[in-house]
GROMACS .gro file of C-alpha atoms in nm:
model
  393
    1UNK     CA    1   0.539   2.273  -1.590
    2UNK     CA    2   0.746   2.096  -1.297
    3UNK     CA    3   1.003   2.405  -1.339
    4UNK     CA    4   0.755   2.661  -1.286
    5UNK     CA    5   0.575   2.489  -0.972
    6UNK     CA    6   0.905   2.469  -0.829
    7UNK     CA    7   0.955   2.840  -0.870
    8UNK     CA    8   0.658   2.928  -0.662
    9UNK     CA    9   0.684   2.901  -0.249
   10UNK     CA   10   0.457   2.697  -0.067
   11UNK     CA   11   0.271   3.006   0.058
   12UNK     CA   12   0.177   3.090  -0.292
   13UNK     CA   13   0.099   2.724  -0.414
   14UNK     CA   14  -0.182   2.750  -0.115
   15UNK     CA   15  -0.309   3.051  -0.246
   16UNK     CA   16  -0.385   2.930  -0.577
   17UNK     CA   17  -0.467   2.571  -0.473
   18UNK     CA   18  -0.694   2.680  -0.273
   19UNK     CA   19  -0.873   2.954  -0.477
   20UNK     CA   20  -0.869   2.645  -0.735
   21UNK     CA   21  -1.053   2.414  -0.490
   22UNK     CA   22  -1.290   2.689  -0.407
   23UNK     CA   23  -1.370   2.781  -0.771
   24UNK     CA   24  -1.441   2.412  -0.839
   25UNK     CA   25  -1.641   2.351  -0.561
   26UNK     CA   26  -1.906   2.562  -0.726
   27UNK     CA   27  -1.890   2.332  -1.037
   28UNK     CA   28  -2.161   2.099  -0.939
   29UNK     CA   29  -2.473   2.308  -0.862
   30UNK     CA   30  -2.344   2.494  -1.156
   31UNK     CA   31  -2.392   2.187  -1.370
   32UNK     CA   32  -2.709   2.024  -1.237
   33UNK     CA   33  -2.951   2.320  -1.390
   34UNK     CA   34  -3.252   2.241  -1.101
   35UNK     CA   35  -2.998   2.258  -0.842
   36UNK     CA   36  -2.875   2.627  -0.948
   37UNK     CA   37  -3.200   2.772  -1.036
   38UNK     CA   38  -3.306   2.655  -0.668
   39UNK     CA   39  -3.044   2.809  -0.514
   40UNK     CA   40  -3.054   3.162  -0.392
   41UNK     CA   41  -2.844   3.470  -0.395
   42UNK     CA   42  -2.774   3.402   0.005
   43UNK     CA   43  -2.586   3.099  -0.123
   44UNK     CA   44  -2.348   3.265  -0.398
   45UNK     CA   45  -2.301   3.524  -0.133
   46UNK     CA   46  -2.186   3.268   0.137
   47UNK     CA   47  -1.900   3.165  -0.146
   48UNK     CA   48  -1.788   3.466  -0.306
   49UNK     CA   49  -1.750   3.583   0.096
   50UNK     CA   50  -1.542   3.242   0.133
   51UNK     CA   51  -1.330   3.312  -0.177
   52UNK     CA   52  -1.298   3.690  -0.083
   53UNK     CA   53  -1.183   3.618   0.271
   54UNK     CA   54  -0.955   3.363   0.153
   55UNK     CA   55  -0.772   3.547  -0.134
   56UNK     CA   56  -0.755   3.827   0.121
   57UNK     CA   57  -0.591   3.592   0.395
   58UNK     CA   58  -0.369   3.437   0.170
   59UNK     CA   59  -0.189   3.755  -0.013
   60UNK     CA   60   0.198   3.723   0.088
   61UNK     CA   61   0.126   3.483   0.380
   62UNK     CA   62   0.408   3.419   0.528
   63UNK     CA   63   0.599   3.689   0.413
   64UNK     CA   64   0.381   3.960   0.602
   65UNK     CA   65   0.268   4.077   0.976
   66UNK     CA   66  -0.042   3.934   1.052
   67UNK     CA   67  -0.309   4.180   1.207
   68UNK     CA   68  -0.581   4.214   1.375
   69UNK     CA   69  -0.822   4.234   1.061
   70UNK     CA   70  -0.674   3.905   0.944
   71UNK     CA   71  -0.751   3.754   1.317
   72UNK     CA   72  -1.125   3.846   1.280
   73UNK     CA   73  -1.141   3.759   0.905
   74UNK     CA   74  -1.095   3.396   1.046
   75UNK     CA   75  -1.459   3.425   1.133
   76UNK     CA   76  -1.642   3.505   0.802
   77UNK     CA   77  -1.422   3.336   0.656
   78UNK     CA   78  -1.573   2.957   0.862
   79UNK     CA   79  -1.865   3.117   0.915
   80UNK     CA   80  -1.939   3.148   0.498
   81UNK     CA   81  -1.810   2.786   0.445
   82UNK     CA   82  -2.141   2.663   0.676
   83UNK     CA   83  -2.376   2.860   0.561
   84UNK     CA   84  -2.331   2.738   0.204
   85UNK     CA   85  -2.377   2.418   0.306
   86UNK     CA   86  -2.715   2.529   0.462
   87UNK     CA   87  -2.805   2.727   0.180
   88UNK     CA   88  -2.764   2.416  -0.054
   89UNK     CA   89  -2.876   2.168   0.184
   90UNK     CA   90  -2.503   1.978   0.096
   91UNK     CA   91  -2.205   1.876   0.235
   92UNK     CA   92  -1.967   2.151   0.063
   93UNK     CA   93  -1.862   2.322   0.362
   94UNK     CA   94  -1.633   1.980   0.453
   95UNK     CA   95  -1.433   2.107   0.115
   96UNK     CA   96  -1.445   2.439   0.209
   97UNK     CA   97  -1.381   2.394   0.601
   98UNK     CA   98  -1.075   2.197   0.449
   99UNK     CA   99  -0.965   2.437   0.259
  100UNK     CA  100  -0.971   2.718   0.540
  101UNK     CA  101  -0.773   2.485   0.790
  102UNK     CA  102  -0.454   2.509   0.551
  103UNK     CA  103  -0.447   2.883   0.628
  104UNK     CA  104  -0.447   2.803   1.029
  105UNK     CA  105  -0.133   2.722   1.047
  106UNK     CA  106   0.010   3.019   0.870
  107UNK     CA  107  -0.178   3.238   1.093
  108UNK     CA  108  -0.238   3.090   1.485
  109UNK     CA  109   0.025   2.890   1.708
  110UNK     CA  110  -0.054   2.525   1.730
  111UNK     CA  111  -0.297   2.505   1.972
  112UNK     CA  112  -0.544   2.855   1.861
  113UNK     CA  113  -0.532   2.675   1.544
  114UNK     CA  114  -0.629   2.355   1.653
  115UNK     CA  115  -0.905   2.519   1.902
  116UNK     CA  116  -0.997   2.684   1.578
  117UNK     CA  117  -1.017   2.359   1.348
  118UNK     CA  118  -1.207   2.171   1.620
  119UNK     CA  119  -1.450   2.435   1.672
  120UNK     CA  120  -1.526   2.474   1.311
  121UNK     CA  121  -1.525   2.084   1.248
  122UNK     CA  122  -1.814   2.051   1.509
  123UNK     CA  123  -2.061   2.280   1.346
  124UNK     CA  124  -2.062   2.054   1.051
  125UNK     CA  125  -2.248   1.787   1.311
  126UNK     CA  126  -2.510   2.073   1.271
  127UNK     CA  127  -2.511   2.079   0.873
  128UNK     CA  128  -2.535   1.706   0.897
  129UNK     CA  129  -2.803   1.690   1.111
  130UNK     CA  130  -3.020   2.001   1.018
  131UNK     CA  131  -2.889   2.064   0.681
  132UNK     CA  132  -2.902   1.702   0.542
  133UNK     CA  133  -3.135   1.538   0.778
  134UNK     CA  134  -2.881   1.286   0.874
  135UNK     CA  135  -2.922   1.081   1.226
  136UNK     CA  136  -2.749   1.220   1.545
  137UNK     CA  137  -2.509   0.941   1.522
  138UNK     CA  138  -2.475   0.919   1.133
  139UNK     CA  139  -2.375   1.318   1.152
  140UNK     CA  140  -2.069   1.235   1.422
  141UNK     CA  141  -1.956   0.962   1.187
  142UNK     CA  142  -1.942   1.147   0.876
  143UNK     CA  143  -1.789   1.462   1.087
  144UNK     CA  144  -1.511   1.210   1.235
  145UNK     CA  145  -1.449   1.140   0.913
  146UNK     CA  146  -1.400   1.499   0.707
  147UNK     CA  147  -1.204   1.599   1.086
  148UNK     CA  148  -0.924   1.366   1.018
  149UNK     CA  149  -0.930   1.428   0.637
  150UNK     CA  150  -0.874   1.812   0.770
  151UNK     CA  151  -0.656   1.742   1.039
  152UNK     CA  152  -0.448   1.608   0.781
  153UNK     CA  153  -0.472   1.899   0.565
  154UNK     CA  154  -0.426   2.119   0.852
  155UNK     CA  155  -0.071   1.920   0.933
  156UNK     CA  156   0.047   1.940   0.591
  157UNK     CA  157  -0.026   2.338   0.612
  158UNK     CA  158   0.213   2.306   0.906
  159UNK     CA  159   0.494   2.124   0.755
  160UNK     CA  160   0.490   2.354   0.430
  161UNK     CA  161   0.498   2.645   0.710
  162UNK     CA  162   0.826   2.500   0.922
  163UNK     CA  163   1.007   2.451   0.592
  164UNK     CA  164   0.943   2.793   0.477
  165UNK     CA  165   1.026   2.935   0.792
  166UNK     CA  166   1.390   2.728   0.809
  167UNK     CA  167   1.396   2.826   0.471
  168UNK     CA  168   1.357   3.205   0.530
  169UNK     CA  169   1.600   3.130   0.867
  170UNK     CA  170   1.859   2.996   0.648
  171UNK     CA  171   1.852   3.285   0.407
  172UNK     CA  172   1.896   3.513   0.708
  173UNK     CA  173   2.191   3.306   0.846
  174UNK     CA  174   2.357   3.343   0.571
  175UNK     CA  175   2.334   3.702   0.539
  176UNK     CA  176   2.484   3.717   0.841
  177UNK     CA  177   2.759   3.480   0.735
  178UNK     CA  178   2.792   3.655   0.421
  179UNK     CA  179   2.889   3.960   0.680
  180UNK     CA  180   3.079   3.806   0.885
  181UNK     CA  181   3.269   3.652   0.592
  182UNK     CA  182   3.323   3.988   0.470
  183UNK     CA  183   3.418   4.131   0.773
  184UNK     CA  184   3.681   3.852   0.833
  185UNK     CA  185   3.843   3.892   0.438
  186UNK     CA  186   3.852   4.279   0.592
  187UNK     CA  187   4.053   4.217   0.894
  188UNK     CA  188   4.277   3.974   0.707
  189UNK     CA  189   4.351   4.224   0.444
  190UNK     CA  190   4.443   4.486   0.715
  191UNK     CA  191   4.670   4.251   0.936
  192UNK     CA  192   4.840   4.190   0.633
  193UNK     CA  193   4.876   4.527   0.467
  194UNK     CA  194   4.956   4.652   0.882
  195UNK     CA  195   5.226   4.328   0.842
  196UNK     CA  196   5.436   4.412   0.522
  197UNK     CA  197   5.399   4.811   0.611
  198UNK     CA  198   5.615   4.723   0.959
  199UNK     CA  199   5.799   4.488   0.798
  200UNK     CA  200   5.927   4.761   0.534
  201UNK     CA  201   5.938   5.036   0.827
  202UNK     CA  202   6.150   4.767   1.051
  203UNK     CA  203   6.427   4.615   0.798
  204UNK     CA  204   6.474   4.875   0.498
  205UNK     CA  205   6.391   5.183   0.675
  206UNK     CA  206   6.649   5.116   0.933
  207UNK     CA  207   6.908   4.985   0.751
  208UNK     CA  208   6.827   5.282   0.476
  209UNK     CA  209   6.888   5.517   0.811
  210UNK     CA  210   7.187   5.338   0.864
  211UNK     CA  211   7.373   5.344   0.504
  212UNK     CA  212   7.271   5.703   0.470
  213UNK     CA  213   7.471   5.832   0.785
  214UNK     CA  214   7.782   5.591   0.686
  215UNK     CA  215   7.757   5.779   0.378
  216UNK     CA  216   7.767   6.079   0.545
  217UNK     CA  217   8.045   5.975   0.747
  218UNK     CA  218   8.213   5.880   0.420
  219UNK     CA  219   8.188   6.207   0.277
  220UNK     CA  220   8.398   6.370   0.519
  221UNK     CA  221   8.662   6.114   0.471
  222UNK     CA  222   8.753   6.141   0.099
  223UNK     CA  223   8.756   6.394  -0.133
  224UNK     CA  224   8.793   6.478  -0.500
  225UNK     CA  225   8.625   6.199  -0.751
  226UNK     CA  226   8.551   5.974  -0.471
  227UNK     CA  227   8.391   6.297  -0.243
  228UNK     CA  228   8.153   6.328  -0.583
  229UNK     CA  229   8.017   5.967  -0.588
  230UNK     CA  230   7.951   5.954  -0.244
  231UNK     CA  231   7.751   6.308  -0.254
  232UNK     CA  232   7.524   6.096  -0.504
  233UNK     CA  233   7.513   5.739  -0.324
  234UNK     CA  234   7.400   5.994   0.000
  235UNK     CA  235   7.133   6.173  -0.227
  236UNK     CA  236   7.007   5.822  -0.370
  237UNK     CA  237   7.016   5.642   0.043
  238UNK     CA  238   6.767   5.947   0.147
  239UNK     CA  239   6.544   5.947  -0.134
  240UNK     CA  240   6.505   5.535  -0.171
  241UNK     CA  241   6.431   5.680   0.246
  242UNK     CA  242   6.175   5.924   0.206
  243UNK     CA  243   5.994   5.658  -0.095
  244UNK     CA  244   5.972   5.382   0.144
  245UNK     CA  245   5.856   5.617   0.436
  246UNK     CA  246   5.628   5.730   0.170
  247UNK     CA  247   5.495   5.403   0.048
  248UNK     CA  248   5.449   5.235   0.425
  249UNK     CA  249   5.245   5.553   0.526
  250UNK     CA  250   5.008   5.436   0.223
  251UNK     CA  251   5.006   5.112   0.308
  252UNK     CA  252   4.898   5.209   0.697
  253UNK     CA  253   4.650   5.427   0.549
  254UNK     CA  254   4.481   5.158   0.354
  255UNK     CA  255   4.470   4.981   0.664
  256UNK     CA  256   4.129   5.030   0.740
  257UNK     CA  257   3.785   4.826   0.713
  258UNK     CA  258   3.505   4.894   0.451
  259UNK     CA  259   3.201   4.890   0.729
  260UNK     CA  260   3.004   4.980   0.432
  261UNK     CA  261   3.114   4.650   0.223
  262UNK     CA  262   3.078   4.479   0.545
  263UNK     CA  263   2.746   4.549   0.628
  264UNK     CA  264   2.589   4.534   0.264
  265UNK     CA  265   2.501   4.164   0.304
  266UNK     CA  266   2.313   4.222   0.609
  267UNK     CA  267   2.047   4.381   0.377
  268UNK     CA  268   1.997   4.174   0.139
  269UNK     CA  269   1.839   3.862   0.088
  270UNK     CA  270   1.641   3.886   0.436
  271UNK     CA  271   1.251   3.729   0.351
  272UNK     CA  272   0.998   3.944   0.496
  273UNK     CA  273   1.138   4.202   0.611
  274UNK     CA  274   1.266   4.522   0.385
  275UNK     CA  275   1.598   4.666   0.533
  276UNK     CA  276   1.674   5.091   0.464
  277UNK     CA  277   2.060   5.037   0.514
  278UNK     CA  278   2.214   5.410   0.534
  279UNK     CA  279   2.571   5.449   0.577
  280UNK     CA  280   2.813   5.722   0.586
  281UNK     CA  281   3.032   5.744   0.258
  282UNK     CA  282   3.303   5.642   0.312
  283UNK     CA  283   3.252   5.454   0.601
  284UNK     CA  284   3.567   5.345   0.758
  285UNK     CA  285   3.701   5.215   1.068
  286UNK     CA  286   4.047   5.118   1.199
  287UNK     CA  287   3.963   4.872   1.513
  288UNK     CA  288   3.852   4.510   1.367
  289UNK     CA  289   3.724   4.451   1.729
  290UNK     CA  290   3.576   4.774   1.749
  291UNK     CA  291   3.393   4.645   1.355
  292UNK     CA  292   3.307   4.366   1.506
  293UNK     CA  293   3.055   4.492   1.767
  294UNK     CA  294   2.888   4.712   1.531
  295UNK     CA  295   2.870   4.386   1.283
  296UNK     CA  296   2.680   4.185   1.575
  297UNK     CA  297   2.497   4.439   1.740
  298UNK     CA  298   2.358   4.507   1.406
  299UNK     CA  299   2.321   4.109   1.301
  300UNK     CA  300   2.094   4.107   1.620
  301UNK     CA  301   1.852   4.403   1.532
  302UNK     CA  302   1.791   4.192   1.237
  303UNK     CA  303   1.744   3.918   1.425
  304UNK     CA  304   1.488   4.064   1.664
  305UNK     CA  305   1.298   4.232   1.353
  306UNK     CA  306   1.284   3.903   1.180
  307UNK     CA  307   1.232   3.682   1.479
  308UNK     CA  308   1.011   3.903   1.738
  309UNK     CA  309   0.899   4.183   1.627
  310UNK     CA  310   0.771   4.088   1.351
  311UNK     CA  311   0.831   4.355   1.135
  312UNK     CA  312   0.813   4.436   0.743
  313UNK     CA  313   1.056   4.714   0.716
  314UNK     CA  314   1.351   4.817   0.943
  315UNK     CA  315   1.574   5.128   0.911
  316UNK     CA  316   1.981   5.128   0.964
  317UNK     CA  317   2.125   5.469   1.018
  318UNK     CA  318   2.457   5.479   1.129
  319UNK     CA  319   2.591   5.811   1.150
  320UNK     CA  320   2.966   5.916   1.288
  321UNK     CA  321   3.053   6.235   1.522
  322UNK     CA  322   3.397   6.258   1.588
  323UNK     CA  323   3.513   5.884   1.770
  324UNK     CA  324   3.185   5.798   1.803
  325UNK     CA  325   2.953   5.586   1.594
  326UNK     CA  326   2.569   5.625   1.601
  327UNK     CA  327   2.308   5.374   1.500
  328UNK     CA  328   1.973   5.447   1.518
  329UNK     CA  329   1.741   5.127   1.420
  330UNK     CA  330   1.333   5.177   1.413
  331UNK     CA  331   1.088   4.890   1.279
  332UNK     CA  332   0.748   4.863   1.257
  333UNK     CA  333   0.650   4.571   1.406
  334UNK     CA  334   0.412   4.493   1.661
  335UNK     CA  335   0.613   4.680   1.938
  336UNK     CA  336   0.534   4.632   2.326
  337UNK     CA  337   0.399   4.861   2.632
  338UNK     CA  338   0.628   4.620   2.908
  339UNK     CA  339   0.887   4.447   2.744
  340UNK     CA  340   1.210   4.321   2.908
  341UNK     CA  341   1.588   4.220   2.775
  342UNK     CA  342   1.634   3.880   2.614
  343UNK     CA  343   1.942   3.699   2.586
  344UNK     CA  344   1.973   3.927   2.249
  345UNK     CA  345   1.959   4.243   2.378
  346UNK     CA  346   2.177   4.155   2.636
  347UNK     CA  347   2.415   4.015   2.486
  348UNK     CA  348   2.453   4.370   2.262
  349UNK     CA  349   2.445   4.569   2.549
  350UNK     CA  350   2.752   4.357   2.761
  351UNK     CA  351   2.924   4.420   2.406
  352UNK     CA  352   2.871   4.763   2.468
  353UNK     CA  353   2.936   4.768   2.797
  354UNK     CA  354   3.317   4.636   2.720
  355UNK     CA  355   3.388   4.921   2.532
  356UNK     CA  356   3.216   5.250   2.706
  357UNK     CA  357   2.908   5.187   2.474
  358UNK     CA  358   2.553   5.240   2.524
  359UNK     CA  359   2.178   5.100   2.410
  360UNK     CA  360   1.879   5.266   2.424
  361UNK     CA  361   1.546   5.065   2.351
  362UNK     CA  362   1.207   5.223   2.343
  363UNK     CA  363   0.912   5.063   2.192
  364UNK     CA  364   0.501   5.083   2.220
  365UNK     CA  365   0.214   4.880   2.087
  366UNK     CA  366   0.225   4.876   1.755
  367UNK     CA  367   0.433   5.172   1.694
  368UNK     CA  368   0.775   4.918   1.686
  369UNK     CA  369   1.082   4.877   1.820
  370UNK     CA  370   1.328   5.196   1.799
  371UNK     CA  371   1.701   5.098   1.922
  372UNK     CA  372   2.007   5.390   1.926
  373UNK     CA  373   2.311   5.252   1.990
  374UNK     CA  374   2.670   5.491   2.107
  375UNK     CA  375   2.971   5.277   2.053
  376UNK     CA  376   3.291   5.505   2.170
  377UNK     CA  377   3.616   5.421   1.924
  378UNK     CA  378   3.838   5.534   2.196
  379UNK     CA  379   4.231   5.546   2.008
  380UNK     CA  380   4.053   5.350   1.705
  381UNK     CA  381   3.884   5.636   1.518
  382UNK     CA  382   3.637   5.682   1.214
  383UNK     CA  383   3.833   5.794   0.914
  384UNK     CA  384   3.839   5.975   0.558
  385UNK     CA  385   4.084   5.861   0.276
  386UNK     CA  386   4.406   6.061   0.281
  387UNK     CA  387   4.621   6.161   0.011
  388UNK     CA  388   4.970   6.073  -0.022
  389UNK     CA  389   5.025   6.446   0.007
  390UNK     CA  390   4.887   6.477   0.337
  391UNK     CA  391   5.153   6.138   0.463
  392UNK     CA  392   5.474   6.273   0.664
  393UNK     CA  393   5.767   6.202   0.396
   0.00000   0.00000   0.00000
């Protein structure tokens, strides 16, 4: 049992706890038989609207874009928890009221939710009092007392919301880690490959260049028998020549980075938001610093889809004409009429900027945030596997 409540996120576990506590809730006008046949349908209207509203409000909290229907379901979804208390002349709509606080936080900032909580704490005053027949004065007690039994489920909701949002942070950062992880193995493995390919070029191609023209010196020096094995030691020195020529100009043309590899982690494992990652195949580039931009421009689209935009999908195309690399990035979050450049943005476009790129942002409310970026490879260009064939011997 502990297993499988550990499984579940704490957006979920307040779905069901709370469609538990609402079911419940029911339980004692369902039990006391003069109670239930009193009651009319208004009542079991006001709570199947509560338990509607709330099932609706709850579905993948946390892990969608809140809208503007969700914003106004706020309102029937209090508004239902009072009038059952009316309706059955108790005080259910504490439970209730309770029970719609721990979505609050989920929803509204800190303060709307509190403005929220306070607001719908106070009409309780008015079940007390009108509902119940309770003093003036007995009514603020009893609602002091419910408010701070809310308020504390209302600061729970909060804490369960910060963890799941450093939890869904930390999966991000370490998507982007995962990239930049796999970027850096990339850029090691090409130094290295770019190291032993020179080193080859440097020490056995030149001193292969050097034996064969003292063997061809030789040859013109001796003749009979020894004229023979020279002829062959010649013929061996240029083609142990053209192999190593042959074998660095593989090596240099494995010398490239996997941008598709490198950007694979980037989307996956990214809560909330569904990334379209569409690459070239292959999709290769020889500059590490020139794979670098691309790997932080793009970390930072994610970033701004995750963070600010608030988006559920977001689309990577990167395309390649000629030097130049293309990414075009659309989401659809909330988007923005007037928007200006944070520190993100830039910071991507002074990356650019170093190396002849460009960044293009257009956005509008709620049509999302579409980004094309131009980054110029200059000598460093985009690349297809060659064949050994196609290598100068």
């Amino acid at each position: 049992m502990s297993a499988m409540f550990t499984r579940l996120d704490p957006s979920r576990l307040l779905h069901y706890a709370g469609l538990f506590t609402w079911a419940v809730v029911a339980l004692p006008l369902l039990l006391l038989e003069p109670a239930a046949a009193a009651l009319g349908w208004e009542a079991w209207l006001a709570w199947l609207v509560f338990g509607l509203s709330y099932t609706w409000l709850t579905r993948g909290l946390g892990q969608r874009r809140v809208r503007m229907a969700d914003y106004l379901l706020l309102l029937p979804l209090n508004a239902s928890a009072i009038a059952f208390s009316f309706l059955t002349g108790t005080g259910l709509a504490a439970i209730l009221l309770m029970v719609a606080a721990s979505v609050l936080p989920w929803m509204l900032s800190l303060r709307a939710g509190l403005a929220v909580l306070l607001l719908s704490e106070s009409a309780l005053v008015l079940v007390f009092t009108y509902g119940l027949h309770f003093p003036p004065v007995e009514s603020m007690i009893q609602t002091a007392v419910y408010l701070g039994v809310t308020g504390f489920v209302f600061a729970t909701s909060l804490v369960g919301r910060q963890q799941a949002q450093a939890r869904d942070e930390q999966h991000r950062l370490n998507a982007e880690l995962r990239a930049t992880r796999a970027l850096l193995a990339e850029s090691v493995r090409v130094n290295e490959r770019t190291r032993i390919a020179r080193e080859l070029h440097d020490l056995l191609g030149h001193h292969l260049t050097a034996l064969s023209l003292n063997l061809e010196v030789a040859g013109h020096l001796v003749d009979g028998k020894a004229l023979e094995h020279v002829g062959q030691a010649h013929t061996l020195a240029k083609l142990l020549l053209s192999d190593v020529r042959e074998a660095v100009s593989q090596i240099r043309e494995a010398d490239r980075i996997d941008m598709a590899a490198t950007l694979a982690p980037l989307a996956r494992n990214v809560p909330g938001l569904r990334i379209d990652l569409d690459t070239p195949e292959p999709f290769w580039m020889d500059d590490p610093e020139h794979a670098h931009v691309l790997l932080r421009c793009t970390q930072e689209i994610v970033t701004n889809a995750v963070r600010h935009a608030q988006a559920s999908r977001l689309s990577l195309a990167f395309r390649v004409d000629g030097t130049v690399v293309r990414l075009h990035a659309r989401d659809d979050g909330r988007g923005a009429d007037h928007f200006a450049l944070g520190n993100g943005l830039r910071g991507m476009r002074e990356r650019l900027d170093a190396h002849g790129g460009t960044l293009e942002v257009r956005s509008a409310p709620g049509a999302g945030f579409v980004l094309d970026i131009v980054l110029p490879l200059h000598g460093a260009t985009m690349t297809r596997r060659t064949s050994a064939q196609e290598l100068p011997a």
